[in-house]
Short mmCIF file of C-alpha atoms in Angstrom, two decimals:
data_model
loop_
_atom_site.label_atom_id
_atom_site.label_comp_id
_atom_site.label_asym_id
_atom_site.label_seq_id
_atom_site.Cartn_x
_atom_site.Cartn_y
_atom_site.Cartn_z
CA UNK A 1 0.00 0.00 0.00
CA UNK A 2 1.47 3.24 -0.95
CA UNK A 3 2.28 5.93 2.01
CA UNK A 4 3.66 9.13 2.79
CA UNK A 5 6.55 9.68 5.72
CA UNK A 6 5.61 13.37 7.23
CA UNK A 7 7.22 15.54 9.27
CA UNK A 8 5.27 18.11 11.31
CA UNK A 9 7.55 21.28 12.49
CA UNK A 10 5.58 23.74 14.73
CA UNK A 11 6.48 27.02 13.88
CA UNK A 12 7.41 29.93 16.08
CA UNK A 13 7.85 28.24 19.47
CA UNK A 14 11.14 26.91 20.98
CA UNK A 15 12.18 24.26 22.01
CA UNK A 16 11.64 22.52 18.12
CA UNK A 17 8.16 20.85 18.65
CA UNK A 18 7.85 18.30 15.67
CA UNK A 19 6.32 14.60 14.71
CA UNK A 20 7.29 12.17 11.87
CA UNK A 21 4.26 10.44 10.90
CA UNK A 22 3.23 7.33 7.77
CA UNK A 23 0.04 7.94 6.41
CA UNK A 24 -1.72 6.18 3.99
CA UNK A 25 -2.19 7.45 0.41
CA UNK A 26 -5.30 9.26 -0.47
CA UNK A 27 -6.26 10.58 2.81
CA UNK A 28 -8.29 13.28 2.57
CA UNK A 29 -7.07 16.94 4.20
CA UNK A 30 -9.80 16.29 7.04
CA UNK A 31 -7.81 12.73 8.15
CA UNK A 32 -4.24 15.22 8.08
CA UNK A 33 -5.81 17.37 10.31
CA UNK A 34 -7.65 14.56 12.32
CA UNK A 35 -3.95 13.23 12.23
CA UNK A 36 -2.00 16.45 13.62
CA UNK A 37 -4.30 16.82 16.21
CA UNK A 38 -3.99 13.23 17.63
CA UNK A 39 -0.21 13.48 17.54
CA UNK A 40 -0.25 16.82 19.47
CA UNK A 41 -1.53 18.62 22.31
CA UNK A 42 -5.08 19.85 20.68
CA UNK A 43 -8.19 18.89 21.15
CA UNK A 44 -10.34 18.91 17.46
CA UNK A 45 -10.17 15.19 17.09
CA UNK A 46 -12.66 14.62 19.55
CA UNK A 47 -14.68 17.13 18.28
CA UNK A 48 -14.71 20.62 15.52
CA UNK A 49 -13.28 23.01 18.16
CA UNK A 50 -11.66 25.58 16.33
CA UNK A 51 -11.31 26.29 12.07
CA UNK A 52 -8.51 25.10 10.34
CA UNK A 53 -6.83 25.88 6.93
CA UNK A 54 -4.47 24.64 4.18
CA UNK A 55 -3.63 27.94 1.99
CA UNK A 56 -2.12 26.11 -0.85
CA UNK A 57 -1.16 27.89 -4.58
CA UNK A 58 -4.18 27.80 -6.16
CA UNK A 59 -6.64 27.12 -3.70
CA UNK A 60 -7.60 27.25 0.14
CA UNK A 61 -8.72 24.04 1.67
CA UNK A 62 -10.67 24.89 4.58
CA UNK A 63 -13.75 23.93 7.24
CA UNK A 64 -14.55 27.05 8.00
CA UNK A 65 -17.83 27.83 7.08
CA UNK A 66 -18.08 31.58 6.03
CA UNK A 67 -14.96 31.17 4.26
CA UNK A 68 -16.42 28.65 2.05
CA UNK A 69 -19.91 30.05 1.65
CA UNK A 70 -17.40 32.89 -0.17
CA UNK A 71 -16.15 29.88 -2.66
CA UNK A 72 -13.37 32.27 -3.97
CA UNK A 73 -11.02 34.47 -2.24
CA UNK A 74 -8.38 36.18 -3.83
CA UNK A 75 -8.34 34.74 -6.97
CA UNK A 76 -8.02 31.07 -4.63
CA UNK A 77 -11.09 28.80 -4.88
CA UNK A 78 -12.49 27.73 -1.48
CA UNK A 79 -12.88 24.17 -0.87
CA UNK A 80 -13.90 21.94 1.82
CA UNK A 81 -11.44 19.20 3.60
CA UNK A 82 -13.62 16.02 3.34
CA UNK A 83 -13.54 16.18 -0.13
CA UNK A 84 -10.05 16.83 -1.62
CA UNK A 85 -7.35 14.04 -1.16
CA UNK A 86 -3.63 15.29 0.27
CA UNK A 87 -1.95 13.30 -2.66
CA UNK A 88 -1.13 15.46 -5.41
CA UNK A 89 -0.44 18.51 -3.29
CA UNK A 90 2.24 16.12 -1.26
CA UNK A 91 3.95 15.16 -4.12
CA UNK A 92 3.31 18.71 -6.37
CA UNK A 93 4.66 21.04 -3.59
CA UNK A 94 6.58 18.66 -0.85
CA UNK A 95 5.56 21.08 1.42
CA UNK A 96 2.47 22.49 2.91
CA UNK A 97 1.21 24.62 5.86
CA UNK A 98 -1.11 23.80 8.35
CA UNK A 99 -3.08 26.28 10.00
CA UNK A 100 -5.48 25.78 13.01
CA UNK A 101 -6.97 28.34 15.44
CA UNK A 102 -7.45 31.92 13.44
CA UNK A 103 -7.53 33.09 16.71
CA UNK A 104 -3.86 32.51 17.29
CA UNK A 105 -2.80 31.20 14.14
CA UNK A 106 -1.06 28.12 14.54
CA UNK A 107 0.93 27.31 11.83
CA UNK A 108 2.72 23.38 11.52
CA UNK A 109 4.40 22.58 8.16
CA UNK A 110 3.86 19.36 6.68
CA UNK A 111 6.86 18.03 5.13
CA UNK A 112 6.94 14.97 2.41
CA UNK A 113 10.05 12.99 3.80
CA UNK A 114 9.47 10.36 1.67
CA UNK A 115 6.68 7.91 -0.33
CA UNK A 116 7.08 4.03 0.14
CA UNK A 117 4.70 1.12 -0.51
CA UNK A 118 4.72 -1.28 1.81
CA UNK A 119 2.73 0.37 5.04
CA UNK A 120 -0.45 -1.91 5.02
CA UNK A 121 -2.14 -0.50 7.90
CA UNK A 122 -5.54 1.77 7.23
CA UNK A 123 -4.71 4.20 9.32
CA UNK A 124 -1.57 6.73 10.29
CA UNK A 125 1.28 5.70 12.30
CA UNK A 126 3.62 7.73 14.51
CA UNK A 127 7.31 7.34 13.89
CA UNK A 128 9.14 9.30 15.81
CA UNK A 129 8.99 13.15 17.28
CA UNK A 130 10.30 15.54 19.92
CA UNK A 131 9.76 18.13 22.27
CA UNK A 132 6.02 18.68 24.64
CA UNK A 133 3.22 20.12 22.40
CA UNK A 134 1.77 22.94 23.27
CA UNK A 135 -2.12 22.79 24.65
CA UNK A 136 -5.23 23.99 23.40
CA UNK A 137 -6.34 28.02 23.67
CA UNK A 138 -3.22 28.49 25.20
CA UNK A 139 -2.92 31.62 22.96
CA UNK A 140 -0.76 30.90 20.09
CA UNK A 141 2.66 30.82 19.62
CA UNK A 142 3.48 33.78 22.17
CA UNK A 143 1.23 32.93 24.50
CA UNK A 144 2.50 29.48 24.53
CA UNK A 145 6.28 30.53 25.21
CA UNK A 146 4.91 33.36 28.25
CA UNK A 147 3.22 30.02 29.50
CA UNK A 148 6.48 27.97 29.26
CA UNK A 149 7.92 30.73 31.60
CA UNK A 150 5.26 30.76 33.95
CA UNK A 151 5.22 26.73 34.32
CA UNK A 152 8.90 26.21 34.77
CA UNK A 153 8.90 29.08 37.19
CA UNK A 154 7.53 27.90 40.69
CA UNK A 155 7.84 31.45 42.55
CA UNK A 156 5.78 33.09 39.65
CA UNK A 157 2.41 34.25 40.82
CA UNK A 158 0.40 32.65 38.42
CA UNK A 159 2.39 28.96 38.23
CA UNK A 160 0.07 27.52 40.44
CA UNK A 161 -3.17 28.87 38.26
CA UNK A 162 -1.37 27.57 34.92
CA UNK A 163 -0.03 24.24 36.02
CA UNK A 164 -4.18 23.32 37.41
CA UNK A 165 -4.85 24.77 33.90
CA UNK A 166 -2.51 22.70 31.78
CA UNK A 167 -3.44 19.81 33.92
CA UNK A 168 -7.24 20.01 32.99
CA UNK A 169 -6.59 20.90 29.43
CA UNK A 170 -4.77 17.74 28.70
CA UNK A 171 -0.76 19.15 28.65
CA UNK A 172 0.95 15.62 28.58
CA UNK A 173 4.55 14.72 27.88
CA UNK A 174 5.03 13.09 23.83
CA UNK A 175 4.45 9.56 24.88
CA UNK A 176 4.89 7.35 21.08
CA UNK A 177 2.60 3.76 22.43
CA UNK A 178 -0.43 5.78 23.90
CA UNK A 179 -0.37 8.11 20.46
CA UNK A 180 -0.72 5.36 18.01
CA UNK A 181 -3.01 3.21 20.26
CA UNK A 182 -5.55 6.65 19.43
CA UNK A 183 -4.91 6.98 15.86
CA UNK A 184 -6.87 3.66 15.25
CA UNK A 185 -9.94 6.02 14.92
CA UNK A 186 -8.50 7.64 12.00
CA UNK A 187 -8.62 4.44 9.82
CA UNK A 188 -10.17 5.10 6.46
CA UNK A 189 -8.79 2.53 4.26
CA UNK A 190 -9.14 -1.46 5.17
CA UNK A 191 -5.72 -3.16 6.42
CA UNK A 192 -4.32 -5.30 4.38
CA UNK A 193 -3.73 -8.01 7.02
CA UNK A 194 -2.43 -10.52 4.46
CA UNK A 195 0.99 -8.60 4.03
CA UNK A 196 1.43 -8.26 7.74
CA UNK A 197 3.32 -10.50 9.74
CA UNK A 198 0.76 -11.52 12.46
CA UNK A 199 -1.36 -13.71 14.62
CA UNK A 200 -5.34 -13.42 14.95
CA UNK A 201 -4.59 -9.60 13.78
CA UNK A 202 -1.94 -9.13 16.53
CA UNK A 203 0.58 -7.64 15.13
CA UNK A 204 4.23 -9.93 15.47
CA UNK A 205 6.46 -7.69 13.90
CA UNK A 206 6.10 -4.71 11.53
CA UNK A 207 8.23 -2.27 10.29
CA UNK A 208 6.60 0.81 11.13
CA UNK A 209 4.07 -0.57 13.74
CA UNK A 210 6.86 -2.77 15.54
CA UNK A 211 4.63 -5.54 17.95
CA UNK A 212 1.93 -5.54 19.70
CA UNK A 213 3.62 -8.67 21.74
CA UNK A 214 4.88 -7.79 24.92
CA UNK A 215 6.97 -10.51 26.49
CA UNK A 216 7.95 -10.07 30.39
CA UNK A 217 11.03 -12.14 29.97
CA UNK A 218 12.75 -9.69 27.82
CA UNK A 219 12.45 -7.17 30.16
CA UNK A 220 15.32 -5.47 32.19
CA UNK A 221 14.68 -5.09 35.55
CA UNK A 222 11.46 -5.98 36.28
CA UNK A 223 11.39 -6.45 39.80
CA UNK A 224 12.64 -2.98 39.90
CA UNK A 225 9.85 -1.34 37.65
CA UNK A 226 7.58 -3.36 39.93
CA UNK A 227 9.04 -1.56 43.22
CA UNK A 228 8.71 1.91 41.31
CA UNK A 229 4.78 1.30 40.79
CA UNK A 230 4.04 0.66 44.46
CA UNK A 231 6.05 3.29 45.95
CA UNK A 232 5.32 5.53 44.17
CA UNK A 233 1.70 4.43 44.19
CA UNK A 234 2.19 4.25 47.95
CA UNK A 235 3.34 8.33 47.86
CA UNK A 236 1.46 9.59 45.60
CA UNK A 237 -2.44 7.73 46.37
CA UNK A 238 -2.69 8.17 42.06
CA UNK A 239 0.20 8.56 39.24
CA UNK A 240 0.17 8.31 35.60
CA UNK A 241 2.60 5.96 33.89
CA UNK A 242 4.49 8.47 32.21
CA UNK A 243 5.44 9.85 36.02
CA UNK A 244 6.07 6.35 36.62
CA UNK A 245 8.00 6.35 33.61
CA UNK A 246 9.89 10.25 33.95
CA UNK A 247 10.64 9.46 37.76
CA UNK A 248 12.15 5.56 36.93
CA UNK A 249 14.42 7.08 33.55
CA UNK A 250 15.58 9.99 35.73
CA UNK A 251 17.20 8.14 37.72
CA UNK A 252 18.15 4.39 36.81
CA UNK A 253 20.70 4.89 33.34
CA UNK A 254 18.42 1.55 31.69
CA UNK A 255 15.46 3.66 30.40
CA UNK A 256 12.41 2.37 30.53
CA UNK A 257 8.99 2.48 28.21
CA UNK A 258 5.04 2.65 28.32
CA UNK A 259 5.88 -1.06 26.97
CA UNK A 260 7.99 -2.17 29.70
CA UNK A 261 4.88 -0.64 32.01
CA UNK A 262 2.56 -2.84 30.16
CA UNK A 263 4.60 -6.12 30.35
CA UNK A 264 4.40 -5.45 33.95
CA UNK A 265 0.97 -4.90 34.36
CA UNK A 266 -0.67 -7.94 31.73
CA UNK A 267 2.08 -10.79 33.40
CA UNK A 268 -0.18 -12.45 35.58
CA UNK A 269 2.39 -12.91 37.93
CA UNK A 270 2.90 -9.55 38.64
CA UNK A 271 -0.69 -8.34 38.38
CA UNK A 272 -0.95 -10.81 41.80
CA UNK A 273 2.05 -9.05 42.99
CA UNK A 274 0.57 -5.37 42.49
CA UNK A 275 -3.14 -6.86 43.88
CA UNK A 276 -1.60 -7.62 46.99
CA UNK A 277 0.28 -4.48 47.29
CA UNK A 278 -3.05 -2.81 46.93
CA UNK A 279 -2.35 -1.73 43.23
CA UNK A 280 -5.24 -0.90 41.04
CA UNK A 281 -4.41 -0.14 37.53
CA UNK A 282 -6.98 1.98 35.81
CA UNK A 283 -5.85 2.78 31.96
CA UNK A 284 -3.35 4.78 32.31
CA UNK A 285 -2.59 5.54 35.72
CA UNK A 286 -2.14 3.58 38.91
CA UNK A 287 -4.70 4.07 42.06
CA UNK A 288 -3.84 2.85 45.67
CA UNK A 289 -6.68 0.75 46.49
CA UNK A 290 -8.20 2.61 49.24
CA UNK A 291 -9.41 5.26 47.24
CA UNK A 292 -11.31 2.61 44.64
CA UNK A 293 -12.60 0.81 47.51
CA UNK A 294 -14.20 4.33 49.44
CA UNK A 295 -14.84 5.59 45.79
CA UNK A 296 -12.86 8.59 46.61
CA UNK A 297 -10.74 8.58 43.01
CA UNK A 298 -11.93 10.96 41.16
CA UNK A 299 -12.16 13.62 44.71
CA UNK A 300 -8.59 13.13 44.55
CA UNK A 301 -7.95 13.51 41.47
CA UNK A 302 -10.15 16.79 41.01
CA UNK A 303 -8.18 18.06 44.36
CA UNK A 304 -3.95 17.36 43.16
CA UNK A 305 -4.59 19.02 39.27
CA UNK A 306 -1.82 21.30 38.95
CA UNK A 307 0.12 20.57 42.03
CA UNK A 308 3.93 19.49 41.33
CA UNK A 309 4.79 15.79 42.25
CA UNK A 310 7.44 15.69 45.33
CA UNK A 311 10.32 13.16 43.75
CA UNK A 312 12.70 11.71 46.68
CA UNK A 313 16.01 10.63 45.65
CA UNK A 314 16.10 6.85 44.71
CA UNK A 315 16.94 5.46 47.77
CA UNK A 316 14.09 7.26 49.73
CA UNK A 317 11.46 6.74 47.20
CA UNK A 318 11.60 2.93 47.07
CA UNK A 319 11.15 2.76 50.81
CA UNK A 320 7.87 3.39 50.27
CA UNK A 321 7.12 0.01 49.02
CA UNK A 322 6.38 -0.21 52.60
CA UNK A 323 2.81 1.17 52.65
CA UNK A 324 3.37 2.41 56.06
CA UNK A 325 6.53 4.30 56.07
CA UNK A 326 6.90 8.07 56.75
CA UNK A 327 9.93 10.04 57.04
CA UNK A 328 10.49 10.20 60.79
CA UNK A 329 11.15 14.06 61.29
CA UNK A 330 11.50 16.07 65.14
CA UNK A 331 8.02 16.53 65.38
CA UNK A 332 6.97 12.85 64.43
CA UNK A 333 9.98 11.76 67.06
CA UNK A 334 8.69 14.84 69.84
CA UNK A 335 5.65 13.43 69.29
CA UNK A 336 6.22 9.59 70.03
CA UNK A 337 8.46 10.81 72.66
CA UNK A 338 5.25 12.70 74.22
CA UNK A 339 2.82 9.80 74.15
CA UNK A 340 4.73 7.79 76.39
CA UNK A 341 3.76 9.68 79.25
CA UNK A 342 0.16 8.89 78.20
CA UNK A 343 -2.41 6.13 78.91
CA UNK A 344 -3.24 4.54 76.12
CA UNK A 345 -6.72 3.15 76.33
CA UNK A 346 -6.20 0.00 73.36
CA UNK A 347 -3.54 -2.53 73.54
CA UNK A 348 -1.65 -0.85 70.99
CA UNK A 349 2.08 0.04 71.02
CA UNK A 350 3.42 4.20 70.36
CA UNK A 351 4.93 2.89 67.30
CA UNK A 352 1.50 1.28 65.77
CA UNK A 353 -0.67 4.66 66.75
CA UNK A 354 1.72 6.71 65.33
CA UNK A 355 2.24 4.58 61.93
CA UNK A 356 -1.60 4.64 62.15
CA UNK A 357 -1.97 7.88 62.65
CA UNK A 358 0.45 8.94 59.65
CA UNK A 359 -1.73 6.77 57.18
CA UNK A 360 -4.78 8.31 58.08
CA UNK A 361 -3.00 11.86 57.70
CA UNK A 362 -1.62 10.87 54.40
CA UNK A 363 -4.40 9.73 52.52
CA UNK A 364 -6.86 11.37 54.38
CA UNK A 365 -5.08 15.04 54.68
CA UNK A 366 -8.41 16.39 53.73
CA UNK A 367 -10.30 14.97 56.82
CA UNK A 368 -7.53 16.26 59.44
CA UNK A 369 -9.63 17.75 62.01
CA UNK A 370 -12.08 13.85 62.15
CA UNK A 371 -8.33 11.89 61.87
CA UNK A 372 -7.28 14.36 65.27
CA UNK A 373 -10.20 13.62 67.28
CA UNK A 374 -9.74 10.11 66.53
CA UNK A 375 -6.48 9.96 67.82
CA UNK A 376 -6.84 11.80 70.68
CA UNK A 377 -9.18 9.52 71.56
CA UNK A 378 -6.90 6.18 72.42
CA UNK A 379 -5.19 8.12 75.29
CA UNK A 380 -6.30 9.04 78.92
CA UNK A 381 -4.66 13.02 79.79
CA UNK A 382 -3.58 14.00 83.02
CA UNK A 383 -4.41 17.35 82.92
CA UNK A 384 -5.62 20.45 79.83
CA UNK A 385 -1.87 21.50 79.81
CA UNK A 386 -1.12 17.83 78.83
CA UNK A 387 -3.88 18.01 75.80
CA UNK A 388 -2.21 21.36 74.26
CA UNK A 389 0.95 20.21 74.37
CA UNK A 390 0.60 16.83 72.80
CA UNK A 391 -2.28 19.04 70.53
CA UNK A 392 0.49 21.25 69.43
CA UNK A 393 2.70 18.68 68.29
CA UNK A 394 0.53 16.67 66.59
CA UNK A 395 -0.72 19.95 63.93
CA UNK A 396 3.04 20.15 63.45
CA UNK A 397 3.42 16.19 62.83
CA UNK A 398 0.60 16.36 60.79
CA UNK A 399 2.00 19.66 58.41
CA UNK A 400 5.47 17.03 57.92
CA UNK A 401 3.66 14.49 56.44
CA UNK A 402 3.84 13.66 53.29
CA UNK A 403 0.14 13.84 51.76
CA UNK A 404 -1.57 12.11 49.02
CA UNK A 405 -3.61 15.80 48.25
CA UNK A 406 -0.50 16.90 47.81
CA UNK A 407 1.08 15.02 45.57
CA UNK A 408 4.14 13.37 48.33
CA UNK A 409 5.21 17.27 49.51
CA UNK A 410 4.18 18.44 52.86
CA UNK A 411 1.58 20.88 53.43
CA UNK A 412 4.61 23.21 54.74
CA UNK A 413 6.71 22.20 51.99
CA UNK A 414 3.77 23.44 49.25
CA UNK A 415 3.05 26.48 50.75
CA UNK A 416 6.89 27.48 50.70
CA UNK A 417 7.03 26.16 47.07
CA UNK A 418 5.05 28.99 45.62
CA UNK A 419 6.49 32.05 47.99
CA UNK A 420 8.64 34.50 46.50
CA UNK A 421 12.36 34.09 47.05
CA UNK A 422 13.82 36.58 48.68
CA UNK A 423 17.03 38.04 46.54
CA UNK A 424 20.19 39.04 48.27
CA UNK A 425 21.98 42.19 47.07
CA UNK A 426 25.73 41.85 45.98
CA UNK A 427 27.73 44.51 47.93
CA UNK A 428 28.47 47.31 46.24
CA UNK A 429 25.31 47.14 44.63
CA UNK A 430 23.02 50.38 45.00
CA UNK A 431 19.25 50.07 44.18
CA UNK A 432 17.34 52.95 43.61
CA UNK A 433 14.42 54.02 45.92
CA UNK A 434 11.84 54.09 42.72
CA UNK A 435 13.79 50.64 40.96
CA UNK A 436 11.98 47.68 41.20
CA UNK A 437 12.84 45.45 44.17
CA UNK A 438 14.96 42.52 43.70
CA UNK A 439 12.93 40.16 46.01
CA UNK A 440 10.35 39.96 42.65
CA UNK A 441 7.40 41.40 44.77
CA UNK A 442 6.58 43.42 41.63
CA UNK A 443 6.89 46.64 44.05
CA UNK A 444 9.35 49.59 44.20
CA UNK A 445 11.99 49.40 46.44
CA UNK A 446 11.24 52.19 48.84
CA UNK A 447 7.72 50.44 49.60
CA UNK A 448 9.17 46.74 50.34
CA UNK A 449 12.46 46.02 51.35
CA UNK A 450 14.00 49.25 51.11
CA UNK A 451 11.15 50.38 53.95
#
């Protein structure tokens, strides 16, 4: 079957944003756009969300509706997407320009790399690509590189708004096996199964598709991937795999894939393995049990969107394979320390009440004040000066724990994340009373730290 090997550049952002793509011959200029906007960041595939445009030589290609109820502009004629096929253009011009979103203007050129014929599959296939594409309505081009700013910037006053946006709207990292799984729905040709290497229509080997096998045994380091899911299940209450995925590559020098993830999670062995760790896996993200048991998922997940993930260093992180271990700071240690001087009413010991109590605090951060009372009530106080005291300690226990709401940090630790820095002044350095101040308040000096 005869194909075309695209590459789609976004213009006018950096870093290079770009996708190489096969795609079937005669494909009409609605499955190229159906196409780019599977393999990026937008959002028309599921649904006509904003216009689009081809501006070619002699004619505009286009599913905007005024602009075609005009038939001619320019001396172009006007024609709609569904009905003209990307062929001839391809191979006329080699190059073409995508443009999506008047608003904003997108433009992605579409490069012919090359034309082969033998891709059999009815439908496009992702090859390759690089760099995070940008999301929907973000604003274009120059909104898009103000929003890079703001997200890689966790002192700016807006990152917390954007990173809850970007969350919502869909802003995920380029992930190649989750891609092509989607751009099954843009099949318009039948597959020529005959001249593809394969078994009840899963796929063996392919050139351009690879397999759709996944065999365990061939896989580095399983037990290690296995220990990544449940800690980091275990920190986190819900991840994705591609955090699984980031957190495992950044540090272990084997990297790892959405494939290796899978092999993990369909080996029957280990799907006992992450069932008793109290691992469910839900598409494309992995749930500590509680939460699917108490239906409290999707509360969760509405409550972390747009909050950073805390990532220990490799040694901490996988000690939280153990689903009950906290990092033991003053207060948790002042706070043992203080309930040995108490009664305890249930034959428990200090170090089960306060493992308990952690738990509850973790994946419950939300119901603190309930989780409190609770506590408070296994123990038998001498006196009210006894209560505030053990009280006190507990609030600041409770603010070093590391909470599923907030995605592993600390309720302390998130709060500081987002304060301004403070910026020291070299010596020697004079700032004007009307220059801004260097602590990025935004203010003059003479009315903040120059007061």
């Amino acid at each position: 079957m005869k194909a075309y090997i695209l590459k789609l550049s976004f213009e006018g952002i950096e870093p290079e944003v770009w996708r190489r793509v096969i795609i079937p011959a005669g494909a009409t200029f609605n499955r190229l756009h159906e196409t780019i906007q599977y393999v990026t960041n937008f959002k028309s595939y599921m649904e006509p969300y904003h216009d689009f445009c081809f501006p070619l030589e002699d004619v505009i290609i286009t599913n905007n509706e005024e602009l075609i109820a005009q038939k001619e502009i320019g001396g172009k004629k006007v024609k709609q997407p569904t009905r003209i096929k990307i062929d001839a253009y391809l191979e006329k011009y080699g190059k073409i320009l995508y443009q999506y979103d008047f608003g904003v203007q997108w433009e992605i050129t579409v490069a012919l790399e090359n034309t082969v014929d033998d891709y059999y599959f009815g439908f496009p296939t992702l090859l390759d690509g690089g760099g995070m594409a940008p999301p929907e309505d973000v604003g274009g081009p120059a909104g898009y590189m103000e929003f890079l700013k703001i997200i890689h910037n966790p002192v700016h006053p807006q990152y917390t708004i954007y990173r809850e946006w970007a969350e919502r709207v869909g802003y995920k990292p380029f992930n190649i096996e989750n891609i092509n799984h989607s751009l099954k729905h843009v099949k318009f040709k039948k597959t020529e199964w005959e001249h593809i290497h394969h078994e009840n229509y899963v796929i063996i080997s392919d050139k351009y598709r690879g397999s759709d096998l996944i065999d365990t045994e061939k896989v580095a380091n399983k037990e290690l991937i296995f220990d990544y899911i449940v800690s980091c299940t275990n920190l986190y209450g819900i991840v994705p795999n591609y955090k699984v995925i980031q957190i495992y590559n950044l540090q272990n020098k084997q990297k790892i894939t959405n494939k290796d993830l899978q092999a993990i999670t369909t080996d029957s062995h280990y799907k006992k393995m992450l069932e008793k760790s109290n691992v469910v896996v839900v598409m494309d993200r992995f749930i500590h049990q509680s939460l699917d048991e108490n239906n409290l998922t999707q509360q969760l997940e509405q409550v972390v969107v747009g909050k950073p993930f805390y990532i220990p260093e490799k040694e901490e992180l996988l000690r939280y394979k153990d689903a009950f271990y906290y990092e033991k700071t003053k207060y948790h240690r002042e706070l043992a320390k203080l309930l040995e001087k108490v009664e305890i009413t249930e034959n428990k010991s200090i170090q089960e009440i306060m493992k308990d109590f952690v738990w509850k605090t973790k994946a419950m951060n939300y119901k603190f004040n309930s989780t409190m009372k609770e506590f408070m009530s296994q123990f038998v106080f001498k006196d009210v000066k006894q209560v505030n005291e053990i009280t006190k300690v507990l609030v600041l226990a409770a603010n070093a724990t590391r909470t599923w709401n907030n995605r592993g940090y600390t309720p302390e630790e998130l709060s500081n994340l987002t304060k301004p820095k403070q910026t020291k002044v070299a010596a020697g350095v004079k700032i004007g009373r009307n220059d801004p101040c260097l602590c990025g308040s935004g203010k003059k000096y003479k009315k903040c730290c120059g007061r």
